Amino acid sequence: MRGNMSTSHHKPIEALDIAKRFGAVTAVAGLSLHLGRGEALGLLGPNGAGKSTALAMLMGLRVPDAGAVRLFGHPPGSAAARAMMGVTPQAAGFPDQLTPRELLSYATARRARAVPFDDVIAAFGLSPVIDRRMAGFSGGEVRRVALALAFLGRPGLVFLDEPTTGLDAEAQQAFRATARGYVQDGGALILTSHHWDEIEAVCDRITMIDKGHKVMDGTLADMRARMQARRISFALPEGAHPPDWLRATHAGDRWHAETDDSDACLRRLVDEGTPFADLIVEPLALPDVIARIKPENRP
Amino acid sequence: MTARQLQAELTLVLRVLLRQPGFWVPTVLFPAMLYAFFGAGLAGSGPAAGYAMASFAVYAVLGVGFYQFGVTVAQDRADPFIRWQRLLPGATSAPWVARIVAGVGFSAVAMGLVLVLGKTLGGVVLADTGGWGRLVMITLLAAGPATLMGTALGSLASARAAVPLANLIFLPLAYLGGLWMPPQMLPETVAAISVWTPTRAMGELAWAALDGRSLPLRFAAVLAGWTAFAAAITWAAQARHGKLNFG
Ligand SMILES: Nc1ncnc2c1ncn2[C@@H]1O[C@H](COP(=O)(O)OP(=O)(O)O)[C@@H](O)[C@H]1O
Ligand SMILES: [Mg+2]
């Protein structure tokens, strides 16, 4: 299906030092990133960090003030680049008068070759609403149509700006499965999201930006491997205190601490005869891992 | 642009427009209704009947240009759906071509209804039957300037202001141009302004076409001036919006 992809040796996305200002606001500053085939990249950052602006420059909706972008070796917005990508906008704004089927058949007619769309209808559970006009669709239903349009025809590269905003748990699950399947089949995907669990389920790599600057970059596997950190928590009898070196904090009925070497830490607690009970050792959640890595990476 | 893409764009545009009676009732049916009420009966018979029909034919074409293009161009600005369309594969000009084709189509229907009523209800009899064909040609040509004036309006107005503004300009302009009553019956001061309006110019061209007279150059020049003015406004405003929304 990705016919013209195999003939191109260029990466789906190569962006070098792109920047964008709006008047006095620097939305994106000197951002470089690349995305290979069979890879999903998560663009993270607080509101106003510059995620949507960065995505708009990559897609070809905005022209960078500086820097360069290539999509499969082609300039963004060019016919060659557009032929290989799928997009779902942040706010879809579809005409009320149309049905999802009509929109899908319109989108497929814009491609050089028509593609079937039964797969995306099924993937995003659109069958019950496929022939209903979109006036009065719920936010989640509109979102599912937008996602179906992005994956329609399995393009080589898919852009998703906050794809699951407004989706219920079931639809989010369906999205993750579709996105993962797409990436495993060799597709390239870039998404912005606020949901950590979604980034973790879908992405291989993340790039974190803040105030337009890249503050962190890495693969999820690498991040987990590098961070042997664990969170441990336990209960202590009335009046007992954990040793100072553990720097534990008290919350609820329990004591909590983070450690880079949980084995050594526990051996020491046992050696010192700390009367802990009901011990829990768990890996750090992704946001905590990132919070620990970030200061190291700051330029 | 492939034929398949153009067909898909046209289908999309027509579906959206035809499923909005709020769009096509006023633009397509009103000119014929107004002609039936005020044009056909009052003009009596003879040459005046033909002139009245031609006036309403111009009015019909102008309305489509003003409302379909003026209003939608204003509303489409920064519309997320239009942004999404720009990222689809294929020719980015195709959605615009489809709109123009649809606009000409709606213009033709709106004008055709007026002509049919003219022949049946208005009792228009043309000495030179070639007049029918010439009238159709010249009014369809007037769709170009009408569309540009609509896009100029839509480029300047906000989405919310576009409809009221179109009404505010369109109705007085039709009156001033002598489309609702013959220019000879306009009060003196109004008549002085009338000769500079684009509506009057379109009317004069249509009346001349009906009679088979050579086209009045003076009014052709007035219309060309307005068209260039509208094109310049559209171009400048769109360049500015393009920077804001897509730059
Ligand atoms: N069209 C615009 N005009 C002016 N400022 C803008 C525009 N778009 C975005 N910005 C500003 O650029 C910054 C980045 O915005 P955005 O890319 O939307 O962030 P995010 O998607 O990460 O929330 C913000 O400060 C925002 O206010
Ligand atoms: Mg955003």
CSV table of N, CA, C and O and ligand atoms in Angstrom, one decimal, chain A residues 47-48 50-53 90 161-162 192 194, ligand 2:
chain,number,residue,atom,x,y,z
A,47,ASN,N,0.7,23.4,28.1
A,47,ASN,CA,0.0,24.3,27.2
A,47,ASN,C,0.8,25.5,26.8
A,47,ASN,O,1.5,26.1,27.6
A,48,GLY,N,0.8,25.8,25.5
A,48,GLY,CA,1.5,27.0,25.0
A,48,GLY,C,3.0,26.7,24.8
A,48,GLY,O,3.8,27.6,24.5
A,50,GLY,N,4.4,25.2,22.4
A,50,GLY,CA,4.8,25.3,20.9
A,50,GLY,C,4.5,24.0,20.2
A,50,GLY,O,5.0,23.9,19.0
A,51,LYS,N,3.8,23.1,20.8
A,51,LYS,CA,3.6,21.8,20.1
A,51,LYS,C,2.8,21.9,18.8
A,51,LYS,O,3.2,21.4,17.7
A,52,SER,N,1.7,22.6,18.9
A,52,SER,CA,0.8,22.8,17.7
A,52,SER,C,1.6,23.6,16.6
A,52,SER,O,1.4,23.2,15.4
A,53,THR,N,2.3,24.6,17.0
A,53,THR,CA,3.0,25.4,16.0
A,53,THR,C,4.1,24.6,15.4
A,53,THR,O,4.3,24.6,14.1
A,90,GLN,N,-6.5,19.7,15.1
A,90,GLN,CA,-6.9,19.8,16.5
A,90,GLN,C,-8.4,20.0,16.6
A,90,GLN,O,-9.1,19.4,17.5
A,161,ASP,N,-2.6,15.9,16.3
A,161,ASP,CA,-2.5,16.9,17.3
A,161,ASP,C,-3.6,16.6,18.3
A,161,ASP,O,-4.7,16.8,18.1
A,162,GLU,N,-3.1,16.2,19.5
A,162,GLU,CA,-4.0,15.8,20.6
A,162,GLU,C,-5.2,14.9,20.1
A,162,GLU,O,-6.4,15.3,20.1
A,192,THR,N,1.0,14.8,19.5
A,192,THR,CA,1.0,15.6,20.7
A,192,THR,C,0.0,15.0,21.6
A,192,THR,O,-1.1,14.6,21.2
A,194,HIS,N,-1.5,15.0,26.0
A,194,HIS,CA,-1.4,15.3,27.4
A,194,HIS,C,-1.5,14.0,28.3
A,194,HIS,O,-1.2,14.0,29.5
C,2,MG,MG,-1.8,22.7,20.9
